[in-house]
Coordinates of C-alpha atoms in Angstrom, one line a residue:
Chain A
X343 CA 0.0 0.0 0.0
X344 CA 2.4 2.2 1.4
X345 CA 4.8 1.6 -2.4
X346 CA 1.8 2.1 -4.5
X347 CA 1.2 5.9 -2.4
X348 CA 5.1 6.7 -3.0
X349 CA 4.0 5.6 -6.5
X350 CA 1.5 8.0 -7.1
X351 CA 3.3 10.7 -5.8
X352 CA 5.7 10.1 -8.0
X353 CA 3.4 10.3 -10.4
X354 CA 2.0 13.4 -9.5
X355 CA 5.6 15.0 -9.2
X356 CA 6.2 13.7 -13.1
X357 CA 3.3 16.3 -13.8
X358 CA 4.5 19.0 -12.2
X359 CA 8.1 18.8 -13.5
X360 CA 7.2 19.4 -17.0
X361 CA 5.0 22.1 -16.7
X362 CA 6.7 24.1 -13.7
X363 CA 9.9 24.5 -15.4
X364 CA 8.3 26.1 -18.1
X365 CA 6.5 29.1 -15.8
X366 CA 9.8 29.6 -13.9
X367 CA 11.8 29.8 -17.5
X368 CA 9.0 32.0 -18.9
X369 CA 9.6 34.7 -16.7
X370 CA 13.5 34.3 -17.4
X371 CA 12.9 34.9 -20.9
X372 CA 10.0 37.7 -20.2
X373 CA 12.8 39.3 -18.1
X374 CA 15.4 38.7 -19.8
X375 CA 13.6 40.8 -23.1
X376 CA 12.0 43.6 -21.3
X377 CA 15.5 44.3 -19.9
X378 CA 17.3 43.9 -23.4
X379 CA 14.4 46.7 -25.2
X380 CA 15.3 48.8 -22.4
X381 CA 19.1 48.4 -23.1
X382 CA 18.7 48.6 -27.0
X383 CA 16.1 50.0 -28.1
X384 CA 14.1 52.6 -25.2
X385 CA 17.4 54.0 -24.5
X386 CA 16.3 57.7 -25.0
X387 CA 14.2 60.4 -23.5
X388 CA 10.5 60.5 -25.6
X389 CA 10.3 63.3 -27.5
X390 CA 7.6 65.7 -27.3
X391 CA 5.6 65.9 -30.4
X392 CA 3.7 69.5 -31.0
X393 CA 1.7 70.4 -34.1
X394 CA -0.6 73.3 -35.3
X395 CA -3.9 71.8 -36.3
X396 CA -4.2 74.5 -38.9
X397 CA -0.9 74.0 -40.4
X398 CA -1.1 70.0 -40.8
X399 CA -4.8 70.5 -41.9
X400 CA -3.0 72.5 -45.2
X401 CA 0.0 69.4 -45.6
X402 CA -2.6 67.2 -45.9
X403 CA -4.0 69.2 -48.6
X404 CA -1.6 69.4 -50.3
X405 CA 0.0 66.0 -49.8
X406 CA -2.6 64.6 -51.5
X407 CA -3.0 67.6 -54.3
X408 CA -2.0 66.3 -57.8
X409 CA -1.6 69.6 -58.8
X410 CA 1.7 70.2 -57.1
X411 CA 3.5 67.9 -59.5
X412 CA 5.3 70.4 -61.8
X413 CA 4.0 68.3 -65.0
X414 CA 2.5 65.1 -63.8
X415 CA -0.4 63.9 -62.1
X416 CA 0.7 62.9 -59.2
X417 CA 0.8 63.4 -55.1
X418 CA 2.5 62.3 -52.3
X419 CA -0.4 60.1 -51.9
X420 CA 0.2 58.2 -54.5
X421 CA 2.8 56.6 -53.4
X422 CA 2.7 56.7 -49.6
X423 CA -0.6 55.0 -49.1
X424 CA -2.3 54.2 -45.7
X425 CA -3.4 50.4 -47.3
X426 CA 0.5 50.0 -47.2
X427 CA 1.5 51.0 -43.8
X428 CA 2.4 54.7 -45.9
X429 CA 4.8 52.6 -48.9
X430 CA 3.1 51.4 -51.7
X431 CA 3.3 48.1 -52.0
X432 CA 5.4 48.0 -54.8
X433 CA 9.5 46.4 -55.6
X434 CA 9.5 49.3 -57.8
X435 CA 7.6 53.0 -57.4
X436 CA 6.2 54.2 -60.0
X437 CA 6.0 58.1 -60.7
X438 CA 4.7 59.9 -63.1
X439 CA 1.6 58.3 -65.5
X440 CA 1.0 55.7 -63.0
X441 CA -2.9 55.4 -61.9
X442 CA -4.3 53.2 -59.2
X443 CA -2.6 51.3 -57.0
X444 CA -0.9 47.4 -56.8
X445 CA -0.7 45.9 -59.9
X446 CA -3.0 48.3 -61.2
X447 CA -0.5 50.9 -61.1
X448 CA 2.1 48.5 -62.5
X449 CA 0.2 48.2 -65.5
X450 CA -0.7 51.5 -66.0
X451 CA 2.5 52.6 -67.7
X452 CA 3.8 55.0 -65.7
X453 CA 7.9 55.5 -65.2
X454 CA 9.2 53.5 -63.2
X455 CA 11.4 55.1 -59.8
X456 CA 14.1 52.9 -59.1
X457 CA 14.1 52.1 -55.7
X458 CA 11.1 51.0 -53.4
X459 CA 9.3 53.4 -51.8
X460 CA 10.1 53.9 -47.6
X461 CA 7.0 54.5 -45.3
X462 CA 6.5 57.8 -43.1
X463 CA 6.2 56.5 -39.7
X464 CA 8.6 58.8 -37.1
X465 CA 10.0 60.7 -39.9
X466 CA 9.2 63.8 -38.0
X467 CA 11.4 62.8 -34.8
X468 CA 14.3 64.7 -33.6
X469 CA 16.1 61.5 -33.9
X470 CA 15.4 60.8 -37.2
X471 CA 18.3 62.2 -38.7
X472 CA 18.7 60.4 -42.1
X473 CA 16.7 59.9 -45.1
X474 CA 16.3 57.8 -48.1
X475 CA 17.7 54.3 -48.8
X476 CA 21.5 56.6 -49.6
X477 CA 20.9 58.9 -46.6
X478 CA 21.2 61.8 -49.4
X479 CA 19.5 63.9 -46.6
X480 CA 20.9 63.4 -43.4
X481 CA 22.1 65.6 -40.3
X482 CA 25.1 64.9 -38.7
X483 CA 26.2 67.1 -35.5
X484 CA 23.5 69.9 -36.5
X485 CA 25.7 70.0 -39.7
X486 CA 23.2 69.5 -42.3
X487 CA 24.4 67.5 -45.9
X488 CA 22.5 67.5 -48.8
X489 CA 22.6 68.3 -52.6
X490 CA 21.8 71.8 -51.8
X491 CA 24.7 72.2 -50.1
X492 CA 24.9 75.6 -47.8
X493 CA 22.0 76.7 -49.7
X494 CA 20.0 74.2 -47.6
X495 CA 16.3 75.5 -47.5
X496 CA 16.3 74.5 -43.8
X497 CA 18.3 72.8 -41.2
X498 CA 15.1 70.6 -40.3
X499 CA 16.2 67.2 -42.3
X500 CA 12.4 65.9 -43.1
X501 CA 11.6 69.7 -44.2
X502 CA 14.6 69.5 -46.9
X503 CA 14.0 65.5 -47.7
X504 CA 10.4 66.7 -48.5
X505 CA 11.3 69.1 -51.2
X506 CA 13.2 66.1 -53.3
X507 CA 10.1 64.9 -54.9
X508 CA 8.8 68.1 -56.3
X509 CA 12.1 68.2 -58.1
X510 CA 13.0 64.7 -58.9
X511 CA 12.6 63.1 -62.4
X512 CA 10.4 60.2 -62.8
X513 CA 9.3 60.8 -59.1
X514 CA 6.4 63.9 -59.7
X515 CA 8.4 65.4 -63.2
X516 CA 7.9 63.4 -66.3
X517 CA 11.0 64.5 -68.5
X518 CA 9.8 66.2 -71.6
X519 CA 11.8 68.1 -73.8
X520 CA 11.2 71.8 -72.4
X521 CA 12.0 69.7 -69.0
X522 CA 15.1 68.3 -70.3
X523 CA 16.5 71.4 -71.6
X524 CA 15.8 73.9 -69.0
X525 CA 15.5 71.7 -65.7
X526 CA 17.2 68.3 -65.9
X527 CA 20.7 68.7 -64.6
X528 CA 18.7 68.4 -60.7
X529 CA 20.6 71.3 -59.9
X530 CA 19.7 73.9 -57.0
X531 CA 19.1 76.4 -59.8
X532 CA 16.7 73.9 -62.3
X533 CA 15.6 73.0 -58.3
X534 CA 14.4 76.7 -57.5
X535 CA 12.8 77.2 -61.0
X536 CA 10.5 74.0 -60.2
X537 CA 9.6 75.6 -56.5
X538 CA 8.9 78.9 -57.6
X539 CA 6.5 77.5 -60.1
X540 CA 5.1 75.5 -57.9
X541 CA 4.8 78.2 -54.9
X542 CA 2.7 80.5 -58.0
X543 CA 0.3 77.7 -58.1
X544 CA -0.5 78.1 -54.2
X545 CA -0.4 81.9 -54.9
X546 CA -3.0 81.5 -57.5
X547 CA -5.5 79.5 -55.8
X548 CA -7.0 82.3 -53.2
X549 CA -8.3 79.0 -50.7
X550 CA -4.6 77.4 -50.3
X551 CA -3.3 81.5 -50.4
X552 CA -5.2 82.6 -47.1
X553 CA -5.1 79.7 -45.3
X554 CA -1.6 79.5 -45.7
X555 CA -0.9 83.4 -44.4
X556 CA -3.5 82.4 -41.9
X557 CA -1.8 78.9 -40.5
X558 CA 1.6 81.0 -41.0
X559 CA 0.7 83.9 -39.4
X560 CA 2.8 86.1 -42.5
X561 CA 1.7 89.0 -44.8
X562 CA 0.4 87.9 -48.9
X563 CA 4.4 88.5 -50.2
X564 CA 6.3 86.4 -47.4
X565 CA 4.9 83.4 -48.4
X566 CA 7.5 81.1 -49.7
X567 CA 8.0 77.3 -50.6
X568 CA 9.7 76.2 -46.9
X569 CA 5.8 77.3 -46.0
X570 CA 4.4 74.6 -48.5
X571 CA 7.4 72.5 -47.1
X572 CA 7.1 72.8 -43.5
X573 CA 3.1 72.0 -43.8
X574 CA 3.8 69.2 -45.0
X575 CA 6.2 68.0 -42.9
X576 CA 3.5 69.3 -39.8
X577 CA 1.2 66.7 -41.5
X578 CA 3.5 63.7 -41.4
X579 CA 4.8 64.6 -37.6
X580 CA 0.8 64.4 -36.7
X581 CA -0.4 61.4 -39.1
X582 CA 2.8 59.2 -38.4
X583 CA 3.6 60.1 -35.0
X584 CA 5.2 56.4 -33.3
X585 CA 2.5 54.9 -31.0
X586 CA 2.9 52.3 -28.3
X587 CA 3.4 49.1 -30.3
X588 CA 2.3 45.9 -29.2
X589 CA 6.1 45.5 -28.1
X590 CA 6.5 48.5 -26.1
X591 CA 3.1 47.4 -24.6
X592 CA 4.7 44.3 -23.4
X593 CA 8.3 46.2 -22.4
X594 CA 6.3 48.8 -20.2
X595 CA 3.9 46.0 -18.6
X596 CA 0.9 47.1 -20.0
X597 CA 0.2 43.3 -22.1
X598 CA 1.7 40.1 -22.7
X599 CA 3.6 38.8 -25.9
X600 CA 3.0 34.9 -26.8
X601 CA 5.8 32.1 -26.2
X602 CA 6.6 32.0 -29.7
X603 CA 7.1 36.0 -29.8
X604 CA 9.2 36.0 -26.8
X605 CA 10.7 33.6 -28.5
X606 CA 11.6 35.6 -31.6
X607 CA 12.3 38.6 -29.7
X608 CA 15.1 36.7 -27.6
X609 CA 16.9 35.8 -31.3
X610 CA 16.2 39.5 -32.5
X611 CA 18.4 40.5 -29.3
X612 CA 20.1 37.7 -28.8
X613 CA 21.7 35.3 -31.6
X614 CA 20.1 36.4 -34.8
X615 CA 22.1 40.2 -33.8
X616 CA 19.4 42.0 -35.7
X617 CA 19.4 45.0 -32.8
X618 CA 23.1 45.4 -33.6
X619 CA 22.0 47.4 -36.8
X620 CA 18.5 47.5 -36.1
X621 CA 18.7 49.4 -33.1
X622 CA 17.3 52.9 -31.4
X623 CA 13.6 53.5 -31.1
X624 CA 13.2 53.7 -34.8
X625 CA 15.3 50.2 -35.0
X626 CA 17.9 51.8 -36.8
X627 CA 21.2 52.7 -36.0
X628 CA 20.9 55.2 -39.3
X629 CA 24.4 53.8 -40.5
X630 CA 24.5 52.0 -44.0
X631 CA 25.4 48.2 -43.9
X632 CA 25.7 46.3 -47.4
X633 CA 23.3 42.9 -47.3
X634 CA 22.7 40.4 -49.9
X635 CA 19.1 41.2 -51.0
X636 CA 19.0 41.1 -55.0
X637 CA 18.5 44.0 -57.3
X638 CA 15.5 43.8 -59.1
X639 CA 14.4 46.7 -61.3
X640 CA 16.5 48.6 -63.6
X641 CA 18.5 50.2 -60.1
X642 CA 19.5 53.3 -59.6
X643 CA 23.0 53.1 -61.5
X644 CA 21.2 51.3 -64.3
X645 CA 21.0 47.5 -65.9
X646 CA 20.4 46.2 -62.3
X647 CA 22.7 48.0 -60.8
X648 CA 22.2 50.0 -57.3
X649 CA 25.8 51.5 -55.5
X650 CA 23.2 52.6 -52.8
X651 CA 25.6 55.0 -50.3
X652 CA 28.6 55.2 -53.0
X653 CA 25.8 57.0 -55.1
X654 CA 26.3 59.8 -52.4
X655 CA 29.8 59.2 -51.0
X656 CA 32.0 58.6 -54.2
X657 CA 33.9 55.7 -51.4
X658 CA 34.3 52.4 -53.1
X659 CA 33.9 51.1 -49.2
X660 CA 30.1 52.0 -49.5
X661 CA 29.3 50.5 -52.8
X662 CA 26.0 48.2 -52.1
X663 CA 25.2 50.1 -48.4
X664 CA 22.2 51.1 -48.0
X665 CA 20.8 52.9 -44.6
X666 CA 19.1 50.4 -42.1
X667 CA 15.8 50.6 -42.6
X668 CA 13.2 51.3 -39.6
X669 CA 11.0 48.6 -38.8
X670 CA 8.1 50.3 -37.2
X671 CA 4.9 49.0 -38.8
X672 CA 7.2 46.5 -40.7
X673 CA 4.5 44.0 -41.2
X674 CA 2.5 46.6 -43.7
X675 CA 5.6 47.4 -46.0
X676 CA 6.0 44.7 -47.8
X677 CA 7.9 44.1 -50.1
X678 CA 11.2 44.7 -48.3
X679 CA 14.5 45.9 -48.9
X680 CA 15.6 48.9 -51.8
X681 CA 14.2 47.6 -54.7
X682 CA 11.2 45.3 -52.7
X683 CA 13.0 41.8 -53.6
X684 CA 11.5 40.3 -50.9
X685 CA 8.1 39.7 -50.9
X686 CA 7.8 38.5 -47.4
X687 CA 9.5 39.2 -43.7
X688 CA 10.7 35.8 -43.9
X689 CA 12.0 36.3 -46.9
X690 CA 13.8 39.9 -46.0
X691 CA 15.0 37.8 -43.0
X692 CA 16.6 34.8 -44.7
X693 CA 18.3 37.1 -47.4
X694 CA 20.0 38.5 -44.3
X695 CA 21.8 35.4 -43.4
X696 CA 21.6 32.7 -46.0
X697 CA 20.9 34.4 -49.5
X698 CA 21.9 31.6 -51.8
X699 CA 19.0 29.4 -50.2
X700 CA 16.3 31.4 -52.8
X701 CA 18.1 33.0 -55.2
X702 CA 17.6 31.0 -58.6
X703 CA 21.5 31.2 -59.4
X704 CA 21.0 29.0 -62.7
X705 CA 18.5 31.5 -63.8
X706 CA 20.4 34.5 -63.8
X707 CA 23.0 36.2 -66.0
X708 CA 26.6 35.6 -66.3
X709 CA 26.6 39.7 -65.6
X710 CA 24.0 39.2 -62.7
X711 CA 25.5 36.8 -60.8
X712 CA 28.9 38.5 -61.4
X713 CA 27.3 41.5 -59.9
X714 CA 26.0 39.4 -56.8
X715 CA 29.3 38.1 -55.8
X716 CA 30.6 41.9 -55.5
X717 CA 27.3 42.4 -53.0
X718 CA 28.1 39.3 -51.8
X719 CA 31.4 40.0 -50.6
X720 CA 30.5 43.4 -49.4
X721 CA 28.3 42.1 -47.1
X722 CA 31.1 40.0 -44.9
X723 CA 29.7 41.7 -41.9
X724 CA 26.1 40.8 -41.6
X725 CA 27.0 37.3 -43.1
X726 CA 29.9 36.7 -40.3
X727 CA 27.8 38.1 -37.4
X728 CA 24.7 36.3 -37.4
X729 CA 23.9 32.8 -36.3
X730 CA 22.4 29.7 -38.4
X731 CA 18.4 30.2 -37.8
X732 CA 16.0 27.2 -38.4
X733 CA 12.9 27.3 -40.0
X734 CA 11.3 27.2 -36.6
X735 CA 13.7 30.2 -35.3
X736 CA 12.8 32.8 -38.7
X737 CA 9.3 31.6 -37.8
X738 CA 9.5 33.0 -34.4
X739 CA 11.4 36.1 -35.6
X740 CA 8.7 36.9 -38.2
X741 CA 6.2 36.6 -34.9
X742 CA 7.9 39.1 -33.1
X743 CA 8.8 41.6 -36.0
X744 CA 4.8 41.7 -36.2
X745 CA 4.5 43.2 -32.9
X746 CA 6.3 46.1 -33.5
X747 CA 3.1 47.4 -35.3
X748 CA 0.5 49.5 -34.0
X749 CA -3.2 50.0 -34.8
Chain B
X619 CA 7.1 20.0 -28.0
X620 CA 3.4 19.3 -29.1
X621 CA 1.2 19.8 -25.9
X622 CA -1.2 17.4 -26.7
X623 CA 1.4 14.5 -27.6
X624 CA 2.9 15.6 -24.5
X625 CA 0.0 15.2 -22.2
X626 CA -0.9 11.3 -23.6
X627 CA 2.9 10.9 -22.6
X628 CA 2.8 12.3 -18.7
X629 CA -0.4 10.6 -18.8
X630 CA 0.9 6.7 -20.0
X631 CA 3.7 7.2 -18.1
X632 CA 2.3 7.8 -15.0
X633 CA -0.6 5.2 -15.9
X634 CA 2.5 2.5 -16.1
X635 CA 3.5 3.7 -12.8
X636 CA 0.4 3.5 -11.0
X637 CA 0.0 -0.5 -12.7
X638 CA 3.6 -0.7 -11.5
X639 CA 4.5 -3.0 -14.3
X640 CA 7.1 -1.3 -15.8
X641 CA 10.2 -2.2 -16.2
X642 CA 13.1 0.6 -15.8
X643 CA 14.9 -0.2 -18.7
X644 CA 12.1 -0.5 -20.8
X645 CA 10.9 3.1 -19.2
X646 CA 14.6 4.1 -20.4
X647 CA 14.0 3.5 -23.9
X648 CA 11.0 5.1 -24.1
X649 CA 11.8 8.4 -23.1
X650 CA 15.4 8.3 -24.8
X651 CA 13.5 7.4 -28.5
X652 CA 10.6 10.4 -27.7
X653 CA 13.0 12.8 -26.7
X654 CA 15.9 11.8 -28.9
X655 CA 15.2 14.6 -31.7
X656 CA 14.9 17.8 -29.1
X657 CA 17.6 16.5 -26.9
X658 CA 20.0 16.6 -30.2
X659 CA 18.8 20.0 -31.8
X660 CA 19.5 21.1 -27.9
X661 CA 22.7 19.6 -27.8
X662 CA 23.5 21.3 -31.4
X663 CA 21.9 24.6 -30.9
X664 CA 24.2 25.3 -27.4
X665 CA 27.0 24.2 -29.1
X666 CA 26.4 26.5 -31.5
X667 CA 26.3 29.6 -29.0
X668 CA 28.8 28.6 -26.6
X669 CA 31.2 28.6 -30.1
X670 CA 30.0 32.4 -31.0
X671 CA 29.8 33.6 -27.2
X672 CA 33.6 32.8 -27.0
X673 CA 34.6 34.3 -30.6
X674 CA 32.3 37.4 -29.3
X675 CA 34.4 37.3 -25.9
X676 CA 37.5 37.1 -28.5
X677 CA 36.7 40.1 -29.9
X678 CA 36.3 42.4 -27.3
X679 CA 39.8 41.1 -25.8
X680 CA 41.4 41.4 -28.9
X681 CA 39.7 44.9 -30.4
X682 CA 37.5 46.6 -27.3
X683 CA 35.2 48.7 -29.0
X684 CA 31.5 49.7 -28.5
X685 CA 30.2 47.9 -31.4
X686 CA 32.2 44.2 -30.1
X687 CA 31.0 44.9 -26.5
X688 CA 27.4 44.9 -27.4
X689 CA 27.7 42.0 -29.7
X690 CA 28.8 40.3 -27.0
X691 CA 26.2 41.3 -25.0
X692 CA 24.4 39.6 -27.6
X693 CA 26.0 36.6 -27.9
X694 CA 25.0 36.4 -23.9
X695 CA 21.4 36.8 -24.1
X696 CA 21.9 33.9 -27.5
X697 CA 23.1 31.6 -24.5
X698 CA 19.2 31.0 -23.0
X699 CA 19.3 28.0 -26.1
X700 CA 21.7 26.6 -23.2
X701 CA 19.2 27.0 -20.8
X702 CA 16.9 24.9 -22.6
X703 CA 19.1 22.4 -22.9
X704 CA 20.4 22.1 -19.2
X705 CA 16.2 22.1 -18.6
X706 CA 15.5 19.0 -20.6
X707 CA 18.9 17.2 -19.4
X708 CA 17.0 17.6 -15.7
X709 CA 14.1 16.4 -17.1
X710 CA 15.2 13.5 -18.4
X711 CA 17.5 13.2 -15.4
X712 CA 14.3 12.8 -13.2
X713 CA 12.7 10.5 -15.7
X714 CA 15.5 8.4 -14.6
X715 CA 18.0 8.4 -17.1
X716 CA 21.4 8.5 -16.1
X717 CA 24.9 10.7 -16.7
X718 CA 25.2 8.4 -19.3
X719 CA 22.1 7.7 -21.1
X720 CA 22.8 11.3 -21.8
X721 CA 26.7 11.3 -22.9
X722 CA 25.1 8.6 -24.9
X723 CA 21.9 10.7 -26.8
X724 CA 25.0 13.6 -26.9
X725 CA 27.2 11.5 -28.9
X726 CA 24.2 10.0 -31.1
X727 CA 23.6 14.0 -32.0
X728 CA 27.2 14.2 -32.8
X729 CA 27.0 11.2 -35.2
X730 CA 23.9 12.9 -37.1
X731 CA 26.8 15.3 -38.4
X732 CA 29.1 12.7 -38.9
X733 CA 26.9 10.5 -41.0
X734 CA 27.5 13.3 -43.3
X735 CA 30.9 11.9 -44.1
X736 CA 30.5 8.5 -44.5
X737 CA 27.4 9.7 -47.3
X738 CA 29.3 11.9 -49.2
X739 CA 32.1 8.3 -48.9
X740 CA 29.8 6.0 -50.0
X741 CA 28.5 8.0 -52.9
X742 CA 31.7 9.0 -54.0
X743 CA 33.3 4.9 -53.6
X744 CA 36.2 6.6 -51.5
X745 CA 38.4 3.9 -50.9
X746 CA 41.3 4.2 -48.9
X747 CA 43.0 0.2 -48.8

């Protein structure tokens, strides 16, 4: 009698050592995470955001006005669209002549803009401090470097990235011949030509006139292009301001994350070494890192060919770096990386650390795969920092990347 | 590991246990063959971060900067997969497998690698007499 008790006690005990283990190690992990967001990633002061409700009430006029394309029919709208987490769902964006949206748009014949088109989310922080996939805008030590050089239209970086697309081919100017003549050479002075033209538009139309010397608080002849500018850029601070995601929810104690997301968050932090690039509340350390993602698209140096930060630099040592992009809202951005060659996260993920397992080598060109190795070898860094992942690990990772969304 | 699979386990094993007609070595195998696959990706996966945590320690002695400190910060959060494997080795510990039941299921993970060899010999004929 007395062996069958021990027996069942036993018994009992078996229970209670596979499931207690895995409480006790659950708030390990769950400690273990919250302590390496704080470390990595909510290592900063919040920043205070403050808009003028008449001011972004005019940018969002106007960034969805067609008629401030110099010669298109076009808006910011067009290609930063809420359905797409602000991107457009694109590998390629397409500029001027493009209608619709998706595929739609694909097949609607419009140019084609050779890189893929970044999302808005933060853009108006202080710490944002450089934009586009080349960080051709960016500030560095309140120095600010751009291709308007000291005739910088503002110190603000997002006020100066915004006047790009106004002036930039393909983007919102289709190039026709009076275009190619006067105003290709993107120069400041073909720039100013395009932004004076543009600012006579506003003037003409008496609505967008007063409510921009009201919002402004200036008499009829100091209004200028910064104004159109810097309404613009109010719009995006209030529309894509960062909101508690689902992670920082879980990091400040307010909800829970699932096993396998804890999971996926531990490998972000831990093994996989995303947060060494991916970093900073925007995950991004805002340096340029070359990874293996192919080129797909005609690329910004031509026949699928992108130098990404050499484009900016002139340094052979950045040829194929590209800025790390922010992963806020990264679930709604697809497809990923500068010309959208992957279609999924787990795709962006696995290009990361083992490229060769999708790309179609056999299929490609003697010139392409030439091309690749050069990539290739330029990324030696990610390649040598991160771990082997399983199928099971990416799968986890992909889980956790998905919380850093908010509604 | 698949909860429900998991519960028809605790459940026959502690059914045997109650009928007390089981025999330990028989008990043994069972638990060795059901946890043979996680106890070897376990046995792989710490490997695998014990190797990187000490290149990461490596690089911060041989080049201290910023960037290798926090990788190696890294690398020591990537060392919970060793957690999970000095859980399960408890586990099975308290199942009543011995030291060396599990030097035993180590090496047999080992051996998954080296079977790679004698494939890649016995398509290619290598002969060495």
């Amino acid at each position: 009698m007395k062996s069958a008790m021990t027996k069942i006690v036993a018994a009992i005990s078996y229970i209670f050592l596979i499931f207690i283990p895995s409480v006790v190690l659950g708030d390990l992990r769950t400690d273990i995470l919250r302590n390496a967001a704080k470390e990595f990633i909510y290592n900063t002061v919040p920043f205070e955001t403050r808009t003028d409700v008449k001011k972004v009430k005019l940018g969002e006029k106007l960034f969805n006005d067609k008629n401030l394309s110099l010669n298109g029919d076009i808006a910011c709208a067009s290609c930063h669209i809420d359905k797409f987490g602000s991107a457009d769902g694109l590998p390629n964006s397409i500029g001027v002549g493009g209608k619709g949206v998706g595929v739609e748009r694909i097949k609607s014949g419009g140019v084609i803009v050779p890189r893929n088109s970044l999302p808005l989310w933060g853009r108006a922080e202080e710490d944002f401090k450089v934009f586009f996939w080349d960080g051709k805008v960016e500030k560095r030590e309140d120095t600010l470097i751009s291709q308007f050089g000291r005739q910088s239209p503002s110190t603000n970086p997002l006020i100066v990235a915004i006047h790009l697309p106004f002036v930039e081919l393909r983007e919102m100017i289709i190039d026709t011949d009076v275009v190619n003549t006067t105003l290709k050479s993107e120069t400041v002075e073909s720039a100013s030509k395009i932004y004076y033209t543009l600012l006579e538009r506003i003037n003409n139309n008496q609505n967008y006139r007063s409510a921009f010397i009201d919002a402004y608080n200036i008499k009829p002849s100091e209004l200028e292009f910064i104004h159109i500018a810097d309404s613009n850029a109010q719009f995006i601070q209030d529309k894509f301001r960062i909101r508690a995601s689902k992670f920082e929810n879980f990091v400040t104690r307010k909800s829970n994350l699932s096993s396998s997301e804890i999971q996926g968050g531990l490998i972000f932090f831990g093994k996989g070494k995303c947060v060494s690039c991916h970093n900073g509340k925007h995950y991004s350390d805002f340096e340029f890192h070359a990874i293996p993602f192919p080129q797909i698209g005609f690329g910004k140096n031509g026949f699928g060919v992108d130098y990404g930060r050499f484009n900016v630099t002139h340094d052979p040592k950045d040829l194929y770096k590209f800025r790390t992009p922010p992963l806020t809202n990264v679930e709604n951005t697809a497809p990923y990386g500068h010309s959208g060659s992957a279609q999924t996260l787990k795709e962006a993920i696995i290009y990361h650390i083992d490229p060769l397992r999708l790309l179609k080598t056999q299929q490609m060109s003697a010139i392409e795969r030439n091309e690749y190795y050069r990539k290739l070898l330029a990324s030696n860094n990610i390649l040598l920092k991160t771990s082997f992942l399983d199928d099971n690990e990416i799968h986890q990772l992909v889980q956790f990347l998905k919380t850093l969304s908010f509604d | 590991m698949n909860i429900k699979l998991g519960s028809i386990f605790v459940i026959g094993l502690s059914a045997t246990y109650i009928l007390g007609m089981f025999s330990t070595n028989l008990k043994k195998e069972i638990v060795k063959t059901y946890y043979e696959t996680e106890y070897s990706n376990y046995v792989f996966k710490c490997d695998q971060v014990m190797r990187e945590h000490f290149v990461a320690k490596q690089m911060v002695a041989t080049s201290p900067n910023d960037d290798n400190v926090s990788l190696l910060v890294q690398a020591e959060i990537g060392l919970i997969d060793c957690q999970d494997y000095d859980l399960l080795r408890k586990k099975l510990l308290s199942y009543g497998l011995e030291e060396s039941d599990l030097s035993e299921m180590g090496l047999k993970a080992i051996e998954l690698k080296a079977k790679d060899i004698r494939k890649v010999v016995e398509i290619h004929e290598i002969r060495y007499d």
